[in-house]
XYZ file of C-alpha atoms in Angstrom:
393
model
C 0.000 0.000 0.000
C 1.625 3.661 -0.426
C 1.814 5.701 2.029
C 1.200 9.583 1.805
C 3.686 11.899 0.769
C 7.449 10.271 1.033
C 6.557 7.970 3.481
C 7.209 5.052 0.825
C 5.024 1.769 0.145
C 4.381 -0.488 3.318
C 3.717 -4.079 3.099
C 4.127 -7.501 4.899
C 6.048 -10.468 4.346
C 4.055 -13.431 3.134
C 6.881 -15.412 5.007
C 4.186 -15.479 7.609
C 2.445 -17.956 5.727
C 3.625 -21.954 5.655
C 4.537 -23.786 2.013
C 7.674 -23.819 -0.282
C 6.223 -24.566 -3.646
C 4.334 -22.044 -5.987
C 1.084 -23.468 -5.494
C 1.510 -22.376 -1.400
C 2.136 -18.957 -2.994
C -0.483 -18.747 -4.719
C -3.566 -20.475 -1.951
C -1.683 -18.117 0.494
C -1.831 -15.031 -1.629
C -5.936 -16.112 -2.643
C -6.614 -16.247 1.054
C -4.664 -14.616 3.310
C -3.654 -11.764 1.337
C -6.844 -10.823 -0.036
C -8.080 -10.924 3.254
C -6.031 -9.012 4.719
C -6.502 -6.124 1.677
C -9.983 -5.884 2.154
C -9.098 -4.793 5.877
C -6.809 -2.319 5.187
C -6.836 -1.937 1.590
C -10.381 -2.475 0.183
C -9.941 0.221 -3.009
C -6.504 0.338 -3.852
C -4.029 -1.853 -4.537
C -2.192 -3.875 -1.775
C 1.216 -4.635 -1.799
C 2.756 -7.867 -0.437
C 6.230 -8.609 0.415
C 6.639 -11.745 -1.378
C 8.894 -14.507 0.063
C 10.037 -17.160 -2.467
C 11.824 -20.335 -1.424
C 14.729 -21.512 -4.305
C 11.735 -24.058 -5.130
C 9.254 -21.657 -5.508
C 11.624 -19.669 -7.489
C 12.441 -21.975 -10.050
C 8.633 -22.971 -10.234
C 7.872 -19.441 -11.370
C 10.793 -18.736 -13.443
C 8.482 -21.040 -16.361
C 7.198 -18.194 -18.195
C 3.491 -19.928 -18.652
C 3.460 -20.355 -14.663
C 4.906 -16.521 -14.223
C 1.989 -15.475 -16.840
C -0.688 -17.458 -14.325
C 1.062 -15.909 -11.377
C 0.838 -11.728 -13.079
C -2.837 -12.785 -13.916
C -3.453 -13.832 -9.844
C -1.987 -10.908 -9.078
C -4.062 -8.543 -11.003
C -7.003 -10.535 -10.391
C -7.039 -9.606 -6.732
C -5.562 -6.145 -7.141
C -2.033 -7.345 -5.693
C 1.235 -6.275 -6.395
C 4.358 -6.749 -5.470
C 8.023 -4.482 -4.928
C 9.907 -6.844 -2.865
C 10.840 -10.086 -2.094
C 12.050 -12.062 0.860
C 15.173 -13.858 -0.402
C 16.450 -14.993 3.167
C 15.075 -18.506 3.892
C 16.223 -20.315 0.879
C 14.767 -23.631 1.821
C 12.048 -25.157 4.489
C 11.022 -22.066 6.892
C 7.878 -23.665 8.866
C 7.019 -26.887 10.461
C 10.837 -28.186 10.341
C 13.743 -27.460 12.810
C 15.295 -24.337 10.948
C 17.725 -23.153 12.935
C 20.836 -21.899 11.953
C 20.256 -23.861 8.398
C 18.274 -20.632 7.546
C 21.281 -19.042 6.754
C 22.763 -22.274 3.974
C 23.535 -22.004 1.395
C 25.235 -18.384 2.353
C 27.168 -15.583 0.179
C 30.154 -17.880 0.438
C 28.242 -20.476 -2.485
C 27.248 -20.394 -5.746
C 23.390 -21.723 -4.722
C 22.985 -18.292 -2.976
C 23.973 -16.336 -6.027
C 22.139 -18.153 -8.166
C 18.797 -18.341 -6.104
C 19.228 -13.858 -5.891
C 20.234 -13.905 -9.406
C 16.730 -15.573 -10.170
C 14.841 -13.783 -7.584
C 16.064 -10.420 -8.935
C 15.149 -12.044 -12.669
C 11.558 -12.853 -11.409
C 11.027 -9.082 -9.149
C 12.131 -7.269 -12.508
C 9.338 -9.065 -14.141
C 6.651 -8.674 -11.593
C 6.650 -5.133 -10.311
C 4.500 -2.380 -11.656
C 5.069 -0.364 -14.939
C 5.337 2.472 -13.075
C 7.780 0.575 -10.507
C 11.397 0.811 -11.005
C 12.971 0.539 -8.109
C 12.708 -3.173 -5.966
C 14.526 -5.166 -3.207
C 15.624 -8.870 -2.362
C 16.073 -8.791 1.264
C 18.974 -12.004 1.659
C 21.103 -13.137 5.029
C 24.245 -11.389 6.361
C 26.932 -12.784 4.529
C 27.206 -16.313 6.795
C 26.530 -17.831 9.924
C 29.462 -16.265 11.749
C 30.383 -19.539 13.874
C 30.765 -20.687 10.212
C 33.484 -18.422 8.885
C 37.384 -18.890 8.405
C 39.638 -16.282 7.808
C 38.954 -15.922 4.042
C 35.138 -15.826 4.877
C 34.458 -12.143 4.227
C 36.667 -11.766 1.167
C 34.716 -15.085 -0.246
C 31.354 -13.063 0.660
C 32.731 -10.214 -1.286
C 33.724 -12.039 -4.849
C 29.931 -13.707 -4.883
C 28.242 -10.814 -4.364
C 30.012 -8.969 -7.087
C 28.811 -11.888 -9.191
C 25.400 -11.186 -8.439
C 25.930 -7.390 -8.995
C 26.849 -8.591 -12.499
C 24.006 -9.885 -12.931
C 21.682 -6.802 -11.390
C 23.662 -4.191 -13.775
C 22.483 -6.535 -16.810
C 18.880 -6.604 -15.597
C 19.123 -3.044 -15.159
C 20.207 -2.568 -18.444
C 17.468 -4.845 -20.031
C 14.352 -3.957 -18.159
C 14.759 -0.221 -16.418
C 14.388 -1.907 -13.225
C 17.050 -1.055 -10.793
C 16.789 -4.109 -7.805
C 19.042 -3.901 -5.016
C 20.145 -6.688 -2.752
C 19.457 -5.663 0.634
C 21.981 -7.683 3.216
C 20.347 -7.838 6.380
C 22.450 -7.840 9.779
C 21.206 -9.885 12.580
C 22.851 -11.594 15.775
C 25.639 -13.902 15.582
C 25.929 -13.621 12.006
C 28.365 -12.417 9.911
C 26.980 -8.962 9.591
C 25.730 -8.498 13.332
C 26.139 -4.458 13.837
C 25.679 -1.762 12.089
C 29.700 -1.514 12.582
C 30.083 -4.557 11.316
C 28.695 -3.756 8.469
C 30.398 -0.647 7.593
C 33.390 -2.515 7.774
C 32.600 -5.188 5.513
C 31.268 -2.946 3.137
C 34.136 -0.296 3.322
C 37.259 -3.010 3.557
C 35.470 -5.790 1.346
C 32.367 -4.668 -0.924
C 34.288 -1.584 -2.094
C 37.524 -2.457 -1.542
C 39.991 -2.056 -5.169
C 39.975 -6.296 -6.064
C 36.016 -5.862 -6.147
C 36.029 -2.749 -8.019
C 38.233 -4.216 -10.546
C 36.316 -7.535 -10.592
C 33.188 -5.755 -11.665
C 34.784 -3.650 -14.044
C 36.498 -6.521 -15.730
C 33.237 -8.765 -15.898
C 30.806 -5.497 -17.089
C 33.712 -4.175 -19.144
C 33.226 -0.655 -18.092
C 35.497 1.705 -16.061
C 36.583 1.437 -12.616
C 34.397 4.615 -11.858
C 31.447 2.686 -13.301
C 31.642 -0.140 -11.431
C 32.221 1.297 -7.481
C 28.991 3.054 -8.760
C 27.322 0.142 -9.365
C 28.695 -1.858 -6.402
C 27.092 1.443 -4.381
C 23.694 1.381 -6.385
C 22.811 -2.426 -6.159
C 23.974 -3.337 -2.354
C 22.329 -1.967 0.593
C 20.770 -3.306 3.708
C 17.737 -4.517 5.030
C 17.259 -2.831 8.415
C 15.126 -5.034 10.859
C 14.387 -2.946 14.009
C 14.107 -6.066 16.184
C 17.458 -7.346 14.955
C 18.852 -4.036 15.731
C 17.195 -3.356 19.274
C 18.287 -6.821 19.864
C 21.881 -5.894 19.259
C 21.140 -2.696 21.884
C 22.017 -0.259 18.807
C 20.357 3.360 19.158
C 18.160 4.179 16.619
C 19.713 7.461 15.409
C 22.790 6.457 15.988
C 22.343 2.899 13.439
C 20.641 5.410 10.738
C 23.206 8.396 10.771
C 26.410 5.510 10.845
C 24.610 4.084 7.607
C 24.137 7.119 5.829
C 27.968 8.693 6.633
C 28.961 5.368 5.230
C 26.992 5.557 1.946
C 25.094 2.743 2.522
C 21.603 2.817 1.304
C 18.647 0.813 3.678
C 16.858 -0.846 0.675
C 14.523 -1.802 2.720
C 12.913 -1.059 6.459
C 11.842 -4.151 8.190
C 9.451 -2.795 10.934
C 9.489 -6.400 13.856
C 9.777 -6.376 17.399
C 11.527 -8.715 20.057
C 11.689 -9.729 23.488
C 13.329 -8.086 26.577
C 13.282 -9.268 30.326
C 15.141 -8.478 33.434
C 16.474 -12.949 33.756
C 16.941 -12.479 37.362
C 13.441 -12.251 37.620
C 12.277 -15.783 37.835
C 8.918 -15.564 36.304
C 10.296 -12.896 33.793
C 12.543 -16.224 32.572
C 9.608 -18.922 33.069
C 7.100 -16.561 31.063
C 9.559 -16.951 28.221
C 8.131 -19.561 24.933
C 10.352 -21.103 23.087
C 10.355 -23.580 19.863
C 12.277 -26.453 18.259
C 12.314 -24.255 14.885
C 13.852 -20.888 14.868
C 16.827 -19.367 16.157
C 16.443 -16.908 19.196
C 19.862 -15.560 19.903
C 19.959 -13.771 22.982
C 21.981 -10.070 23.353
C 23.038 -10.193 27.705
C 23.951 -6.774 29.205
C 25.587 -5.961 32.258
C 26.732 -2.362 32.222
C 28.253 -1.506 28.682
C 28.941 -5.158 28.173
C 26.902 -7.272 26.094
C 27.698 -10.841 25.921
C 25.995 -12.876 22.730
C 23.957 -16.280 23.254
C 23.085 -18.036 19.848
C 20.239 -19.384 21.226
C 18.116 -19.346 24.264
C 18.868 -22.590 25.969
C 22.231 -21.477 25.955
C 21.578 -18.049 27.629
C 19.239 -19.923 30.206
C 22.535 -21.471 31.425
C 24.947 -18.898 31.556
C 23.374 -15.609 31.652
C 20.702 -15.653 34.312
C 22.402 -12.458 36.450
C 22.542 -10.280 33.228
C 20.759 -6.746 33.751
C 18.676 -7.492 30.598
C 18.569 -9.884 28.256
C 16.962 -8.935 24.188
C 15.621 -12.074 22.361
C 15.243 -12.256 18.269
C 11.727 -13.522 18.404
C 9.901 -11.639 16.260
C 6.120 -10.582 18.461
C 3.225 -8.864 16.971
C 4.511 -5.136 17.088
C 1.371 -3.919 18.502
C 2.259 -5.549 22.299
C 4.330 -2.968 24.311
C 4.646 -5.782 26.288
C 3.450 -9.299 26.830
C 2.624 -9.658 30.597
C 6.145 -10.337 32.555
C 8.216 -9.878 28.960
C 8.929 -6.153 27.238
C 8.914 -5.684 24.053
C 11.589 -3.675 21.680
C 8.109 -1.321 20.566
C 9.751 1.556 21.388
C 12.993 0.961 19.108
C 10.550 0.796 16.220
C 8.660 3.880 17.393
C 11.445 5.612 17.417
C 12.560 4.681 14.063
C 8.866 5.419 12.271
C 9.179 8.831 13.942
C 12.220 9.409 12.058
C 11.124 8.003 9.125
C 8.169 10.356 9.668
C 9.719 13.360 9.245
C 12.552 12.622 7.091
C 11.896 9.043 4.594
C 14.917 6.358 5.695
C 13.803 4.397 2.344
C 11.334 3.644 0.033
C 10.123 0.477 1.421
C 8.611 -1.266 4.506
C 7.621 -4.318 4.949
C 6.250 -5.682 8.723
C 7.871 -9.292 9.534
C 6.286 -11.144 12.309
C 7.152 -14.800 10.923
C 6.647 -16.757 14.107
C 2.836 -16.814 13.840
C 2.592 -20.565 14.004
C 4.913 -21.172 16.930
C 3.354 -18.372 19.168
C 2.184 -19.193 22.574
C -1.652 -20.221 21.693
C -2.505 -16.757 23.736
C -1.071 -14.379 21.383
C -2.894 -15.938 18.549
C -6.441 -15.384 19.668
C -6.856 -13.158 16.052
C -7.134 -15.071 12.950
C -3.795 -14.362 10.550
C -4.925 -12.008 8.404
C -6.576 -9.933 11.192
C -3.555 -9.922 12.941
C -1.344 -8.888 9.548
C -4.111 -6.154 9.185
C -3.577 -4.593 12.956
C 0.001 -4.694 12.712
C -0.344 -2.868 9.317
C -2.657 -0.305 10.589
C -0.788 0.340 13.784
C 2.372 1.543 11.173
C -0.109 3.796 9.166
C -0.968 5.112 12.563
C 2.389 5.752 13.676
C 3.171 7.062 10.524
C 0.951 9.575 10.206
C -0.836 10.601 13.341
């Protein structure tokens, strides 16, 4: 849906919904989606933030099943301007876990599944659309990485800006590849990622591997290293991390680093040496809930909750990447980060951080059964309207 004045388009990420193959897409789009558009939406077209798996992807790269899928679209007034190209396989009803993040930037599969997602976005968005986004992980898994790690990130994703400049070139459509930082990853901080993209992205060997492979000047390709990369800022990932709001935005734009895209989710936070603050904690077999400890300044990094349960109990506060409904300000003995992304649409308010926005609150199915009381697409619809709200009270 767009938003009034600057304020961008605003969406959510079907990545809420269970199934990997097209035909999931597709029932999930003819149910859920609708639904929620006639709730928020009813006379305008509704945007969703599509989330392909690699099998999904190549289902839809046949050009009779992409012609079905534009035709489904326009049928129920849908469109779409970005696309969810983190989970690359199995994302519900399966122990996930840290496999979310395979293959990573380090393998061909990972360039190949963007270059294809990029391929299908160009195709799908809006004549009058030209700029999208394929939100994808943060580099690797950083318990994962060897010395070389980072430089390997580096070479494949200059591969896939290869292959963005060409679609560019072909279609008008300029998609960027938004590399989303989250705990215990590769990219975890906004300082992380500065680095990376300062001492690796841009660094002279990726410069010159661009500008040998595009066959254009040096100049010509750090430009296009600078127009097709960005990041995918997800407030809970970032609250998580303890980063200040103004402080993450102003460190990304001194940098030159575009946010491609503004993921607006929320996460957990609890004082653990309150016992019921720790037992009124839910946890699940599939996701990954790395916990952020502080005491004082420091913060000491848990990759997952079990872990922090055993060593981190007489931390001052721990934040927990579970993504809640971002309309709780809290959830009876557990805080929510609400106020990080309160903050952040305030800014946004008055001065646009990007163009896009897309609410992720994935975890639907593995939700205590209390927080579910509203059907999906009610709940999709709330968390929608409480943005507009924010946005433009």
């Amino acid at each position: 849906m767009r938003l009034p004045g600057a304020l961008g388009q605003l969406t959510y990420c079907t990545n809420i919904h269970a199934g990997e193959g097209l035909a999931d897409v597709e029932a999930a789009l003819g149910t859920h989606a609708v639904r929620v558009k006639e709730l928020v939406s009813p006379h305008a077209p509704f945007a969703v933030g599509l989330r392909l798996s690699a099998r999904a992807a190549r289902e839809l790269d046949d050009p009779g099943a992409l012609e079905r899928f534009r035709r489904l679209l326009a049928r129920h007034d849908l469109y779409v301007f970005t696309i969810n190209g983190f989970p690359h396989g199995d994302f519900h009803g399966t122990r996930v876990k840290e496999r979310v993040y395979q293959p990573d930037w380090r393998e061909d599969a990972r360039v190949d599944y963007s270059d294809r997602l990029a391929r299908l976005l160009a195709e799908l968005m809006p004549a009058d659309q030209a700029y999208g986004s394929v939100s994808t992980v943060p580099g690797a898994y950083k318990a994962c990485l060897d010395a070389q790690g980072e430089t390997r990130v580096a070479a494949k994703l200059v591969n896939h800006v290869e292959a963005l400049v060409r679609i560019e070139r072909a279609s008008g459509r300029r998609i960027v590849l938004a590399l989303e930082p989250e705990p215990c990853c590769m990219l975890e901080t906004v300082a992380e990622t500065v680095a990376f993209f300062e001492q690796h992205l841009w660094s002279l060997s990726s410069v010159a591997a661009l500008s040998s492979a595009l066959s254009v000047s040096y100049a010509e390709a750090g430009r296009a290293l600078r127009r097709h990369v960005g990041v995918c800022l997800d407030l809970c990932h970032a609250a998580v991390e303890f980063e200040s709001p103004h402080a993450a935005v102003d460190t990304l734009a001194r940098a030159g680093i575009p946010i491609a895209k503004l993921q607006i989710s929320a996460g957990l936070t609890l004082d653990p040496r309150v016992r019921e603050a720790r037992e009124a904690l839910f946890q699940d077999d599939v996701y990954l809930h790395q916990v952020v400890a502080r005491e004082g300044a420091r913060l000491t990094r848990y990759t997952d909750l079990p872990e922090a349960l055993d060593k981190a109990q007489h931390a001052e506060e721990w934040r927990v990447h579970f993504h809640v409904p971002i309309f709780h300000e809290a959830l009876g003995q557990l805080g929510t980060t609400q106020g990080f992304v309160r903050e952040l649409l305030a800014r946004h308010r008055v001065q646009a951080l990007c163009p896009q926005l897309e609410v992720e609150t994935y975890t639907w199915d593995v939700l205590p059964e209390a927080l579910r009381a509203l059907p999906v697409h009610e709940a999709i619809a709330h968390e929608l309207r409480w943005v507009e709200r924010e946005l433009t009270s």
